[in-house]
């Protein structure tokens, strides 16, 4: 017999507390995962910012330590312009 408290017998074997509640734990976990997929997220009308004025590019001073020749943002490589 294991060190777990016996709950009952199943075909002549002693069933421990851990094994008695295992199917309930698995079922609860599956229901929890599925409930997260049951409803789509709500979208509000003002969720995406809309520019209120025309955007205009402007010249910015070089950084204090110099600008790199190129840089990567989200896997996309960008190159800085030469003067």
Short mmCIF file of N, CA and C in Angstrom, two decimals:
data_model
loop_
_atom_site.label_atom_id
_atom_site.label_comp_id
_atom_site.label_asym_id
_atom_site.label_seq_id
_atom_site.Cartn_x
_atom_site.Cartn_y
_atom_site.Cartn_z
N UNK A 1 0.84 -1.18 0.00
CA UNK A 1 0.00 0.00 0.00
C UNK A 1 0.88 1.25 0.00
N UNK A 2 0.47 2.28 -0.69
CA UNK A 2 1.24 3.52 -0.76
C UNK A 2 1.01 4.36 0.48
N UNK A 3 1.74 5.45 0.58
CA UNK A 3 1.59 6.32 1.74
C UNK A 3 0.37 7.23 1.62
N UNK A 4 -0.34 7.20 0.48
CA UNK A 4 -1.53 8.03 0.29
C UNK A 4 -2.70 7.42 1.03
N UNK A 5 -3.64 8.23 1.41
CA UNK A 5 -4.83 7.74 2.10
C UNK A 5 -5.69 6.99 1.11
N UNK A 6 -6.18 5.85 1.49
CA UNK A 6 -7.01 5.03 0.61
C UNK A 6 -8.42 5.61 0.57
N UNK A 7 -9.00 5.68 -0.62
CA UNK A 7 -10.35 6.19 -0.80
C UNK A 7 -11.33 5.05 -1.00
N UNK A 8 -11.00 4.08 -1.80
CA UNK A 8 -11.91 2.98 -2.07
C UNK A 8 -11.19 1.88 -2.79
N UNK A 9 -11.93 0.89 -3.20
CA UNK A 9 -11.33 -0.22 -3.91
C UNK A 9 -11.90 -0.29 -5.31
N UNK A 10 -11.06 -0.68 -6.25
CA UNK A 10 -11.46 -0.81 -7.64
C UNK A 10 -10.92 -2.14 -8.13
N UNK A 11 -11.79 -3.11 -8.31
CA UNK A 11 -11.42 -4.45 -8.75
C UNK A 11 -10.35 -5.06 -7.84
N UNK A 12 -10.55 -4.93 -6.54
CA UNK A 12 -9.65 -5.53 -5.59
C UNK A 12 -8.42 -4.71 -5.27
N UNK A 13 -8.26 -3.53 -5.89
CA UNK A 13 -7.10 -2.69 -5.62
C UNK A 13 -7.53 -1.49 -4.79
N UNK A 14 -6.64 -0.98 -4.01
CA UNK A 14 -6.90 0.22 -3.23
C UNK A 14 -6.60 1.43 -4.12
N UNK A 15 -7.53 2.36 -4.16
CA UNK A 15 -7.39 3.57 -4.99
C UNK A 15 -6.99 4.71 -4.06
N UNK A 16 -5.88 5.39 -4.35
CA UNK A 16 -5.42 6.49 -3.50
C UNK A 16 -6.17 7.77 -3.84
N UNK A 17 -6.05 8.75 -2.95
CA UNK A 17 -6.71 10.05 -3.14
C UNK A 17 -6.20 10.71 -4.41
N UNK A 18 -4.90 10.61 -4.65
CA UNK A 18 -4.31 11.22 -5.84
C UNK A 18 -4.92 10.66 -7.11
N UNK A 19 -5.06 9.35 -7.18
CA UNK A 19 -5.60 8.73 -8.38
C UNK A 19 -7.11 8.90 -8.49
N UNK A 20 -7.80 9.07 -7.38
CA UNK A 20 -9.26 9.25 -7.42
C UNK A 20 -9.62 10.61 -8.03
N UNK A 21 -8.82 11.64 -7.76
CA UNK A 21 -9.15 12.99 -8.24
C UNK A 21 -8.42 13.36 -9.53
N UNK A 22 -7.59 12.50 -10.06
CA UNK A 22 -6.84 12.78 -11.28
C UNK A 22 -7.76 13.06 -12.47
N UNK A 23 -8.81 12.24 -12.73
CA UNK A 23 -9.69 12.55 -13.86
C UNK A 23 -10.39 13.89 -13.70
N UNK A 24 -10.75 14.26 -12.47
CA UNK A 24 -11.39 15.56 -12.24
C UNK A 24 -10.42 16.71 -12.52
N UNK A 25 -9.17 16.55 -12.14
CA UNK A 25 -8.17 17.58 -12.39
C UNK A 25 -7.93 17.75 -13.88
N UNK A 26 -7.84 16.65 -14.61
CA UNK A 26 -7.63 16.71 -16.06
C UNK A 26 -8.84 17.36 -16.73
N UNK A 27 -10.03 16.97 -16.34
CA UNK A 27 -11.25 17.54 -16.93
C UNK A 27 -11.34 19.04 -16.62
N UNK A 28 -11.02 19.42 -15.40
CA UNK A 28 -11.04 20.84 -15.04
C UNK A 28 -10.04 21.65 -15.83
N UNK A 29 -8.85 21.08 -16.04
CA UNK A 29 -7.84 21.77 -16.84
C UNK A 29 -8.26 21.95 -18.28
N UNK A 30 -8.85 20.91 -18.86
CA UNK A 30 -9.32 21.01 -20.25
C UNK A 30 -10.45 22.02 -20.38
N UNK A 31 -11.37 22.02 -19.44
CA UNK A 31 -12.47 22.99 -19.49
C UNK A 31 -11.93 24.41 -19.33
N UNK A 32 -10.93 24.60 -18.50
CA UNK A 32 -10.33 25.92 -18.34
C UNK A 32 -9.66 26.41 -19.62
N UNK A 33 -8.96 25.51 -20.30
CA UNK A 33 -8.31 25.89 -21.56
C UNK A 33 -9.33 26.22 -22.64
N UNK A 34 -10.38 25.42 -22.72
CA UNK A 34 -11.39 25.65 -23.75
C UNK A 34 -12.23 26.90 -23.48
N UNK A 35 -12.44 27.24 -22.22
CA UNK A 35 -13.25 28.42 -21.92
C UNK A 35 -12.55 29.70 -22.37
N UNK A 36 -11.23 29.70 -22.40
CA UNK A 36 -10.50 30.87 -22.87
C UNK A 36 -10.67 31.11 -24.36
N UNK A 37 -11.03 30.10 -25.12
CA UNK A 37 -11.20 30.20 -26.56
C UNK A 37 -12.66 30.37 -26.95
N UNK A 38 -13.56 30.45 -25.99
CA UNK A 38 -14.98 30.42 -26.32
C UNK A 38 -15.53 31.75 -26.82
N UNK A 39 -14.97 32.85 -26.38
CA UNK A 39 -15.50 34.14 -26.80
C UNK A 39 -14.39 35.00 -27.40
N UNK A 40 -14.67 35.68 -28.51
CA UNK A 40 -13.65 36.56 -29.10
C UNK A 40 -13.50 37.83 -28.27
N UNK A 41 -12.35 38.48 -28.33
CA UNK A 41 -12.18 39.74 -27.59
C UNK A 41 -13.05 40.84 -28.20
N UNK A 42 -13.52 41.73 -27.34
CA UNK A 42 -14.35 42.84 -27.81
C UNK A 42 -13.46 43.93 -28.38
N UNK A 43 -13.94 44.59 -29.42
CA UNK A 43 -13.19 45.69 -30.03
C UNK A 43 -13.98 46.97 -29.84
N UNK A 44 -13.28 47.99 -29.44
CA UNK A 44 -13.92 49.29 -29.32
C UNK A 44 -13.55 50.12 -30.54
N UNK A 45 -14.38 51.10 -30.83
CA UNK A 45 -14.18 51.91 -32.03
C UNK A 45 -12.91 52.76 -31.96
N UNK A 46 -12.54 53.23 -30.78
CA UNK A 46 -11.40 54.12 -30.65
C UNK A 46 -10.10 53.41 -30.29
N UNK A 47 -10.02 52.12 -30.55
CA UNK A 47 -8.85 51.35 -30.13
C UNK A 47 -7.60 51.71 -30.94
N UNK A 48 -7.76 52.10 -32.19
CA UNK A 48 -6.62 52.44 -33.04
C UNK A 48 -6.54 53.95 -33.16
N UNK A 49 -5.39 54.50 -32.82
CA UNK A 49 -5.22 55.95 -32.87
C UNK A 49 -5.17 56.42 -34.32
N UNK A 50 -5.90 57.46 -34.60
CA UNK A 50 -5.92 58.06 -35.92
C UNK A 50 -5.18 59.40 -35.85
N UNK A 51 -4.27 59.66 -36.81
CA UNK A 51 -3.56 60.95 -36.77
C UNK A 51 -4.54 62.10 -36.98
N UNK A 52 -4.39 63.15 -36.17
CA UNK A 52 -5.29 64.30 -36.29
C UNK A 52 -4.74 65.36 -37.22
N UNK A 53 -3.44 65.29 -37.51
CA UNK A 53 -2.85 66.26 -38.43
C UNK A 53 -1.91 65.52 -39.38
N UNK A 54 -1.54 66.19 -40.42
CA UNK A 54 -0.65 65.58 -41.41
C UNK A 54 0.73 65.35 -40.80
N UNK A 55 1.26 64.16 -41.02
CA UNK A 55 2.59 63.85 -40.50
C UNK A 55 3.65 64.33 -41.47
N UNK A 56 4.67 64.99 -40.95
CA UNK A 56 5.73 65.55 -41.77
C UNK A 56 7.07 65.09 -41.19
N UNK A 57 7.93 64.57 -42.05
CA UNK A 57 9.27 64.16 -41.61
C UNK A 57 10.10 65.39 -41.34
N UNK A 58 10.92 65.32 -40.31
CA UNK A 58 11.80 66.46 -40.00
C UNK A 58 13.21 65.95 -39.74
N UNK A 59 14.17 66.82 -39.93
CA UNK A 59 15.57 66.48 -39.73
C UNK A 59 15.85 66.50 -38.24
N UNK A 60 16.45 65.43 -37.76
CA UNK A 60 16.82 65.32 -36.35
C UNK A 60 18.34 65.34 -36.25
N UNK A 61 18.87 65.88 -35.17
CA UNK A 61 20.33 65.89 -35.02
C UNK A 61 20.86 64.47 -34.80
N UNK A 62 22.11 64.26 -35.17
CA UNK A 62 22.72 62.95 -34.96
C UNK A 62 22.82 62.69 -33.46
N UNK A 63 22.81 61.41 -33.12
CA UNK A 63 22.90 61.07 -31.70
C UNK A 63 24.28 61.41 -31.17
N UNK A 64 24.39 61.50 -29.88
CA UNK A 64 25.63 61.92 -29.24
C UNK A 64 26.80 60.99 -29.57
N UNK A 65 26.53 59.70 -29.65
CA UNK A 65 27.59 58.72 -29.91
C UNK A 65 27.64 58.25 -31.36
N UNK A 66 26.92 58.91 -32.22
CA UNK A 66 26.93 58.57 -33.64
C UNK A 66 25.81 57.61 -34.01
N UNK A 67 25.36 57.70 -35.23
CA UNK A 67 24.30 56.82 -35.71
C UNK A 67 24.91 55.58 -36.33
N UNK A 68 24.31 54.42 -36.08
CA UNK A 68 24.83 53.20 -36.71
C UNK A 68 24.49 53.20 -38.20
N UNK A 69 25.25 52.45 -38.98
CA UNK A 69 24.98 52.35 -40.42
C UNK A 69 23.65 51.66 -40.68
N UNK A 70 23.28 50.71 -39.81
CA UNK A 70 22.00 50.03 -39.94
C UNK A 70 21.57 49.54 -38.57
N UNK A 71 20.29 49.20 -38.45
CA UNK A 71 19.75 48.66 -37.21
C UNK A 71 18.59 47.73 -37.56
N UNK A 72 18.20 46.87 -36.61
CA UNK A 72 17.15 45.88 -36.85
C UNK A 72 16.01 46.12 -35.86
N UNK A 73 14.78 46.16 -36.38
CA UNK A 73 13.58 46.27 -35.57
C UNK A 73 12.64 45.16 -36.00
N UNK A 74 12.29 44.27 -35.06
CA UNK A 74 11.39 43.14 -35.32
C UNK A 74 11.79 42.33 -36.54
N UNK A 75 13.07 42.09 -36.68
CA UNK A 75 13.57 41.26 -37.77
C UNK A 75 13.76 41.98 -39.09
N UNK A 76 13.40 43.24 -39.18
CA UNK A 76 13.55 44.03 -40.40
C UNK A 76 14.77 44.94 -40.27
N UNK A 77 15.70 44.89 -41.22
CA UNK A 77 16.90 45.73 -41.16
C UNK A 77 16.63 47.05 -41.86
N UNK A 78 17.01 48.13 -41.20
CA UNK A 78 16.88 49.48 -41.73
C UNK A 78 18.26 50.10 -41.84
N UNK A 79 18.47 50.97 -42.84
CA UNK A 79 19.74 51.65 -43.04
C UNK A 79 19.53 53.14 -42.86
N UNK A 80 20.45 53.76 -42.16
CA UNK A 80 20.36 55.21 -41.96
C UNK A 80 20.83 55.92 -43.23
N UNK A 81 20.29 57.12 -43.44
CA UNK A 81 20.65 57.91 -44.62
C UNK A 81 21.96 58.63 -44.39
N UNK A 82 22.72 58.77 -45.44
CA UNK A 82 23.95 59.56 -45.38
C UNK A 82 23.60 61.01 -45.67
N UNK A 83 24.38 61.94 -45.11
CA UNK A 83 24.13 63.37 -45.35
C UNK A 83 24.59 63.78 -46.71
#
